[in-house]
């Protein structure tokens, strides 16, 4: 088994009759009130009470420890012909965050069980998207175990949720796709594999608005960063994979260019990482590329009046006779020279090419890069927030808000000009790392990238912390999270 497919959402119209025995389980919401926990009135709660002659007050009185805090759950056995269980789930005050927690609880509870669940947790469309995301994404699995993969769960909602379900499905599918690429092991995943996987995903979307172009070999001559890093694995060598969303008539729409770090494995190169604990997670070092690709593909469904181009900067950072050395000087796209000091700071080299190429050739209105760039980002913010850098405060605020809305967070960090001299080199235009030890490794990396964005409106997302989870928590399961996908889709949809 590699990955299971995402759960399925079905809607029974607001006017149709509800029969609990069409499903394996029913979930109803309990709210925290001054008088204690109370099962919320809803057509689904009514149906389960009628069909099974239940009195919720009596049931709840048997569970004195249940307070209806968001995410608390009681499982009550039912004597139905098909429907065998009732879940009473706390939704706290029914805030968006609470419905998100409730979604995660129910999602985990039924994970891998192939159940059909009548989901009565939503009373209005307001928080439906975050709730459905939580239900689905907390069920993500990826493994190479030989056992058969479970059939997905089905959740049936009752009410007018068509629009929300459709949008949620787009977000979930995009996160799922990115996570599948991120979890693939690097014995299979190299830059050529990334191109094949991208083409397959585009083909599956079956949209005339999406195109893919792959650059390799001599076509990458001007991309000195990609060549320097990717030269460590000459077979197959690096790839620049360009995915475009440009429907007919979109030539004058605003253009968003997304650049993703696509390091298919990061050993550190000659500046080798130490030990498996540092190195094993580095199969996920192409998360940025996966995120920008999945975001762009989702546009086929979201259909914003925006053109989107993803540049996936793919290379492996290995040790070999053709790998770069500390002290090399490389020439990035556009002619800037860079002194390479630490071959483990490879991400910024491939991104610099992508950013300069976007600035010089693609005329972006918005230029955004996504990368698992620095361990320092995780030290600063932990796992729940991507580190976001931009000179454009209004834009950063909008992106921050999109993240809060959709549950995929980013925190605006400062580009500290005083640290810029860290990038001084005696022999090249810039050094690529901070040899003066200012600290703030995520900031100096961002300052380096900024040298390549010209005058563009630029945002950098360092997802080194948020891109991986050490445990099942929230919508994330242990492993790659695809941090940034929901955030970027929701932001672009709002443009
Ligand atoms: N891919 C790593 C960053 C990373 C570290 C991502 C931990 C996820 C978890 C990146 O290529 C790297 O090695 N960065 C170095 C930069 C340093 C050499 C200036 C780092 O953060 O230590
Ligand atoms: Mg590295
Ligand atoms: Zn890396």
XYZ file of C-alpha atoms and ligand atoms in Angstrom:
519
model
C 0.000 0.000 0.000
C 1.180 3.506 -0.673
C -1.630 5.889 -0.056
C -5.300 5.530 0.592
C -7.638 7.833 -1.292
C -9.285 10.759 0.498
C -12.719 10.267 2.071
C -15.805 10.933 0.043
C -18.391 13.584 0.912
C -22.010 13.195 -0.080
C -24.841 15.564 0.586
C -28.420 14.694 1.283
C -30.512 17.718 0.416
C -32.022 19.810 3.187
C -35.525 18.620 2.319
C -34.889 14.899 1.955
C -35.736 12.470 4.732
C -32.912 11.118 6.880
C -32.555 7.461 7.662
C -29.742 6.588 10.056
C -29.817 2.982 8.942
C -28.461 3.955 5.533
C -25.107 4.515 7.241
C -22.749 2.663 9.624
C -22.576 5.469 12.158
C -24.070 8.819 13.065
C -22.230 11.759 14.552
C -24.008 14.574 16.378
C -22.706 17.724 17.995
C -22.777 18.642 21.662
C -22.338 22.202 22.775
C -20.994 23.599 25.980
C -23.753 25.589 27.698
C -24.116 27.129 31.142
C -26.351 24.221 32.063
C -23.656 21.778 30.949
C -23.230 19.782 27.744
C -26.214 19.700 25.421
C -26.739 17.825 22.150
C -27.548 20.419 19.511
C -30.930 20.253 17.852
C -30.599 19.295 14.197
C -32.512 17.148 11.707
C -29.867 14.447 12.092
C -29.971 14.497 15.912
C -33.753 14.314 15.673
C -33.612 11.374 13.266
C -31.261 9.330 15.436
C -33.301 10.096 18.563
C -36.506 8.999 16.799
C -35.148 5.889 15.093
C -33.477 4.538 18.217
C -35.795 6.030 20.832
C -32.904 7.843 22.473
C -32.890 10.585 25.019
C -29.653 12.554 24.762
C -29.999 14.104 28.208
C -30.098 10.646 29.759
C -27.125 9.494 27.696
C -25.042 12.520 28.632
C -25.913 12.106 32.319
C -24.146 8.733 32.136
C -20.909 10.439 31.065
C -20.249 12.980 33.822
C -16.689 13.617 32.600
C -17.921 14.756 29.173
C -17.959 18.566 29.027
C -18.554 19.084 25.266
C -15.224 20.826 24.886
C -14.245 20.889 21.215
C -12.921 17.505 20.194
C -14.260 15.429 23.104
C -15.996 12.278 21.950
C -18.423 9.696 23.327
C -19.177 6.508 21.444
C -22.602 4.993 22.120
C -23.442 1.537 20.686
C -26.689 1.398 18.711
C -28.860 -1.640 18.015
C -29.550 -0.725 14.394
C -29.785 -3.098 11.447
C -26.805 -1.353 9.877
C -26.095 1.666 12.042
C -24.125 0.378 15.023
C -22.674 3.489 16.620
C -23.439 7.012 17.621
C -20.672 9.526 18.149
C -21.460 12.521 20.314
C -18.739 15.044 19.673
C -18.017 18.256 21.536
C -18.015 21.337 19.324
C -17.328 23.824 22.150
C -18.731 27.155 21.044
C -18.999 26.076 17.364
C -16.242 28.471 16.370
C -14.251 27.660 13.281
C -11.357 26.416 15.441
C -13.758 24.246 17.448
C -15.332 22.673 14.366
C -11.841 22.034 13.097
C -10.974 20.155 16.308
C -14.225 18.204 16.119
C -13.406 17.272 12.519
C -9.975 15.996 13.480
C -11.433 13.882 16.319
C -14.048 12.258 14.115
C -11.609 11.839 11.217
C -9.084 9.992 13.422
C -11.801 7.916 15.087
C -12.927 6.401 11.791
C -9.533 6.424 10.042
C -8.894 3.196 8.149
C -12.342 1.796 9.010
C -14.144 2.319 5.670
C -17.310 3.482 7.411
C -20.171 5.558 6.077
C -20.943 8.232 8.626
C -23.944 10.519 8.752
C -22.243 13.705 9.892
C -24.499 16.030 11.856
C -21.795 18.316 13.201
C -22.357 21.265 10.884
C -25.256 23.592 11.486
C -24.268 26.286 8.953
C -21.978 26.564 5.912
C -19.732 29.037 7.811
C -17.033 26.698 9.056
C -17.798 23.820 6.730
C -14.557 24.081 4.750
C -12.241 23.907 7.782
C -14.326 21.117 9.314
C -14.271 19.003 6.149
C -10.553 19.634 5.681
C -9.913 18.452 9.221
C -12.082 15.340 8.731
C -10.242 14.340 5.584
C -6.658 15.427 6.152
C -6.368 13.793 9.575
C -6.990 10.491 7.744
C -4.031 10.735 5.392
C -1.916 7.553 5.244
C 1.168 6.675 3.276
C 3.190 3.509 3.678
C 4.850 0.755 1.730
C 3.395 -1.947 3.942
C 2.245 -4.905 1.867
C -1.247 -4.959 3.397
C -4.190 -3.840 1.297
C -5.215 -0.222 1.534
C -8.522 0.444 3.270
C -11.447 1.797 1.275
C -12.045 5.462 2.081
C -14.674 6.627 4.558
C -17.808 8.313 3.304
C -19.308 11.256 5.165
C -22.897 12.235 4.452
C -23.915 15.781 5.256
C -27.418 17.082 5.454
C -28.070 20.603 4.228
C -26.919 23.145 1.671
C -23.199 22.554 1.593
C -22.576 21.993 -2.140
C -20.233 24.919 -2.653
C -18.259 24.235 0.530
C -17.930 20.536 -0.228
C -16.653 21.251 -3.723
C -14.059 23.740 -2.504
C -12.995 21.449 0.353
C -12.554 18.586 -2.064
C -10.276 20.738 -4.202
C -8.154 21.671 -1.182
C -8.047 18.117 0.132
C -7.126 16.647 -3.230
C -4.327 19.194 -3.608
C -2.898 18.490 -0.143
C -3.212 14.743 -0.765
C -1.349 14.999 -4.067
C 1.458 17.060 -2.545
C 1.737 14.708 0.452
C 1.955 11.676 -1.853
C 4.947 13.199 -3.630
C 6.528 14.333 -0.373
C 6.287 10.876 1.234
C 7.719 8.972 -1.727
C 11.171 7.634 -0.883
C 14.231 8.937 -2.689
C 15.249 5.566 -4.085
C 12.380 6.249 -6.526
C 12.096 10.008 -6.312
C 14.680 11.939 -8.340
C 14.207 15.062 -10.495
C 13.115 12.993 -13.506
C 10.555 11.180 -11.336
C 9.229 14.582 -10.249
C 8.675 15.480 -13.899
C 6.906 12.189 -14.615
C 4.716 12.533 -11.519
C 3.833 16.111 -12.449
C 2.885 15.170 -15.996
C 0.715 12.329 -14.702
C -1.047 14.622 -12.226
C -1.675 17.241 -14.920
C -3.008 14.627 -17.308
C -5.405 13.406 -14.633
C -6.802 16.923 -14.226
C -7.771 16.863 -17.886
C -7.872 20.649 -18.194
C -6.967 22.639 -21.311
C -5.820 25.476 -19.029
C -2.905 23.426 -17.608
C 0.410 22.791 -19.361
C 3.784 21.366 -18.293
C 7.220 22.040 -19.705
C 10.367 20.301 -18.471
C 13.870 21.735 -18.906
C 16.952 19.524 -18.529
C 20.523 19.187 -19.776
C 21.808 22.017 -21.969
C 18.512 23.915 -21.579
C 19.629 24.583 -17.998
C 23.017 26.075 -18.932
C 22.159 29.485 -17.511
C 20.777 27.997 -14.270
C 24.056 27.822 -12.374
C 22.490 27.029 -9.005
C 20.409 24.158 -10.292
C 23.426 22.806 -12.172
C 25.821 23.133 -9.230
C 23.518 21.242 -6.853
C 22.024 18.839 -9.394
C 25.451 17.947 -10.791
C 25.882 15.755 -7.741
C 23.520 13.261 -9.404
C 24.360 13.491 -13.119
C 21.975 10.698 -13.924
C 19.277 11.955 -14.335
C 20.550 15.453 -13.453
C 18.417 18.422 -12.419
C 15.057 19.459 -13.866
C 13.155 22.712 -14.016
C 9.502 21.763 -14.244
C 7.214 24.604 -15.261
C 3.487 24.132 -14.765
C 1.154 26.818 -16.084
C -2.467 27.577 -15.411
C -3.551 29.921 -18.197
C -7.087 29.526 -19.489
C -8.071 30.960 -22.850
C -8.242 34.750 -22.675
C -6.086 35.043 -19.542
C -3.145 36.931 -21.111
C -3.983 40.176 -19.297
C -4.967 38.716 -15.950
C -2.639 39.179 -12.980
C 0.189 36.659 -12.977
C 1.269 34.755 -9.866
C 4.575 32.902 -10.150
C 5.285 30.263 -7.503
C 8.830 28.946 -7.123
C 9.325 25.710 -5.158
C 12.446 24.103 -3.709
C 12.567 20.605 -5.152
C 15.548 18.891 -3.532
C 14.636 15.228 -3.950
C 17.149 14.292 -1.245
C 19.401 16.495 0.838
C 22.442 14.751 2.287
C 24.056 18.158 2.747
C 26.558 17.275 0.028
C 30.219 17.533 1.099
C 28.992 19.612 4.060
C 27.398 16.351 5.117
C 24.528 16.152 7.572
C 25.206 14.133 10.724
C 23.384 10.923 11.515
C 20.142 9.445 10.263
C 17.988 11.627 12.464
C 19.148 14.717 10.629
C 19.243 13.126 7.213
C 16.310 10.714 6.986
C 13.665 13.492 6.940
C 15.371 14.972 3.873
C 13.347 12.942 1.406
C 10.782 15.681 2.095
C 13.121 18.469 0.959
C 11.144 18.802 -2.276
C 8.025 19.847 -0.352
C 8.114 23.372 -1.787
C 8.023 22.035 -5.350
C 5.173 19.656 -4.500
C 3.259 22.487 -2.824
C 3.515 24.908 -5.759
C 2.602 22.174 -8.231
C -0.469 21.008 -6.313
C -1.550 24.625 -5.803
C -1.320 25.343 -9.527
C -3.237 22.200 -10.481
C -6.025 23.143 -8.077
C -6.585 26.277 -10.147
C -8.290 24.115 -12.761
C -11.180 23.806 -10.271
C -10.961 27.094 -8.382
C -10.835 28.985 -11.697
C -9.675 32.366 -10.407
C -9.141 35.225 -12.848
C -5.402 34.876 -12.264
C -2.642 33.212 -14.286
C -0.452 30.941 -12.211
C 2.964 29.544 -13.081
C 4.797 27.048 -10.876
C 8.551 26.645 -11.218
C 9.668 23.417 -9.573
C 13.438 23.636 -9.034
C 14.387 19.960 -8.829
C 17.801 18.532 -7.988
C 19.321 16.043 -5.554
C 22.038 17.181 -3.125
C 24.364 14.183 -2.934
C 28.052 13.365 -2.640
C 29.819 12.349 -5.840
C 32.742 13.182 -8.084
C 30.604 15.785 -9.810
C 29.207 17.383 -6.636
C 30.094 20.993 -5.828
C 32.677 21.879 -3.184
C 32.741 24.554 -0.477
C 34.687 27.461 -2.094
C 33.177 27.066 -5.570
C 31.858 30.216 -7.241
C 28.772 29.731 -9.369
C 26.863 32.012 -11.736
C 23.143 32.141 -11.074
C 20.491 32.798 -13.726
C 20.856 36.465 -14.676
C 24.625 36.606 -14.085
C 24.975 37.150 -10.323
C 27.968 35.245 -8.936
C 27.791 33.415 -5.616
C 30.483 31.959 -3.424
C 29.340 28.581 -2.148
C 30.597 27.978 1.365
C 28.350 25.302 2.788
C 26.969 22.792 0.309
C 24.136 22.069 2.757
C 22.680 25.516 2.021
C 21.679 24.221 -1.411
C 18.034 25.274 -1.398
C 18.726 28.978 -1.817
C 20.956 28.246 -4.830
C 18.230 26.497 -6.797
C 15.616 29.024 -5.659
C 17.809 31.973 -6.704
C 17.771 30.691 -10.286
C 14.011 30.260 -10.193
C 13.381 33.706 -8.707
C 15.734 35.451 -11.153
C 14.216 33.560 -14.087
C 10.718 34.558 -12.946
C 11.751 38.188 -12.498
C 13.582 38.467 -15.805
C 11.373 36.360 -18.066
C 7.881 35.885 -16.665
C 6.765 39.387 -15.559
C 5.005 38.252 -12.375
C 2.634 40.543 -10.467
C 3.227 38.364 -7.419
C 6.322 36.255 -6.898
C 6.108 33.658 -4.116
C 8.616 31.000 -3.196
C 8.062 28.005 -0.940
C 10.915 26.020 0.563
C 12.013 23.743 3.383
C 14.888 26.162 3.639
C 16.363 26.438 7.127
C 16.368 24.502 10.375
C 16.299 27.967 11.960
C 12.694 28.494 10.808
C 11.664 25.520 12.913
C 13.684 26.725 15.886
C 11.919 30.092 15.712
C 8.332 29.079 15.060
C 8.005 25.360 15.685
C 5.710 23.245 13.579
C 2.494 25.239 13.371
C 3.592 28.301 11.404
C 5.463 28.792 8.167
C 7.993 31.647 8.354
C 6.837 34.310 5.887
C 9.049 37.126 4.593
C 7.926 40.092 2.514
C 8.543 43.832 2.240
C 4.878 44.237 1.305
C 3.113 44.398 4.661
C -0.380 44.577 3.191
C 0.253 41.466 1.127
C 1.781 39.619 4.079
C -1.269 40.519 6.158
C -3.588 39.109 3.488
C -1.644 35.882 3.333
C -1.521 35.634 7.120
C -5.307 36.045 7.178
C -5.835 33.432 4.480
C -3.800 31.051 6.630
C -5.873 31.739 9.720
C -9.110 31.300 7.772
C -8.142 27.986 6.221
C -6.040 26.528 9.054
C -2.627 26.621 7.337
C -0.691 29.303 9.166
C 2.119 31.686 8.270
C 3.802 34.285 10.484
C 5.271 37.502 9.075
C 8.981 37.664 9.940
C 11.320 40.643 9.533
C 13.887 41.101 6.753
C 16.511 42.697 8.998
C 18.639 44.969 6.799
C 21.433 45.095 9.383
C 22.106 41.403 8.715
C 22.588 41.885 4.971
C 26.363 42.310 5.280
C 26.427 38.687 6.377
C 26.264 37.879 2.670
C 29.464 39.750 1.802
C 32.024 37.844 -0.255
C 35.526 38.991 -1.228
C 35.510 37.053 -4.482
C 31.882 36.932 -5.690
C 28.830 39.206 -5.703
C 27.528 37.424 -2.630
C 28.305 34.652 -0.214
C 25.284 32.401 0.148
C 25.437 31.934 3.906
C 26.110 34.069 6.927
C 29.812 33.542 7.617
C 29.786 36.353 10.197
C 27.409 34.477 12.474
C 24.686 37.047 12.927
C 22.291 34.260 13.862
C 18.785 34.382 12.435
C 19.531 31.759 9.797
C 16.029 31.886 8.332
C 16.315 35.680 7.983
C 19.726 35.712 6.291
C 18.514 33.017 3.882
C 15.549 35.253 3.021
C 17.886 38.233 2.550
C 19.930 36.147 0.101
C 16.835 35.231 -1.903
C 15.760 38.864 -2.006
C 18.842 39.652 -4.130
C 17.191 37.768 -6.996
C 13.645 39.127 -7.027
C 14.316 42.507 -8.642
C 11.486 44.908 -7.895
C 8.787 42.254 -7.758
C 6.144 41.951 -5.071
C 7.712 38.982 -3.380
C 6.813 36.619 -0.548
C 9.062 33.875 0.782
C 7.600 30.986 2.797
C 10.134 28.939 4.756
C 8.239 25.740 5.592
C 11.143 23.822 7.159
C 9.197 23.720 10.455
C 5.603 23.529 9.267
C 6.371 21.142 6.413
C 6.793 18.148 8.687
C 4.976 16.879 11.721
C 6.575 14.676 14.381
C 3.225 13.212 15.414
C -0.426 13.028 14.455
C -1.645 16.473 15.392
C -4.499 18.530 13.979
C -4.930 17.979 10.248
C -1.380 16.700 10.075
C -0.334 13.111 10.341
C 3.240 12.198 11.208
C 5.427 13.082 8.218
C 5.114 15.633 5.427
C 2.241 18.094 5.845
C 2.218 19.986 2.530
C 2.177 23.238 4.490
C 1.298 26.108 2.170
C -1.096 24.364 -0.218
C -4.338 25.455 1.429
C -2.851 28.828 2.285
C -1.811 29.587 -1.292
C -4.978 28.268 -2.914
C -7.144 30.301 -0.563
C -5.033 33.419 -1.058
C -5.076 33.138 -4.860
C -8.816 32.456 -4.801
C -9.220 35.740 -2.902
C -7.258 37.850 -5.415
N 16.823 21.199 3.883
C 17.585 21.893 4.856
C 16.722 22.639 5.866
C 15.908 21.792 6.801
C 16.439 21.417 8.028
C 14.629 21.437 6.487
C 15.692 20.664 8.897
C 13.865 20.688 7.355
C 14.405 20.298 8.559
C 18.502 22.914 4.188
O 18.959 22.576 2.948
C 19.688 23.084 5.069
O 20.397 22.139 5.217
N 19.864 24.260 5.636
C 20.947 24.544 6.500
C 21.492 25.903 6.129
C 22.817 26.208 6.756
C 23.899 25.295 6.211
C 23.167 27.659 6.483
C 20.419 24.551 7.941
O 19.309 25.010 8.173
O 21.144 24.056 8.797
Mg 20.713 21.431 2.952
Zn 17.714 21.317 1.848
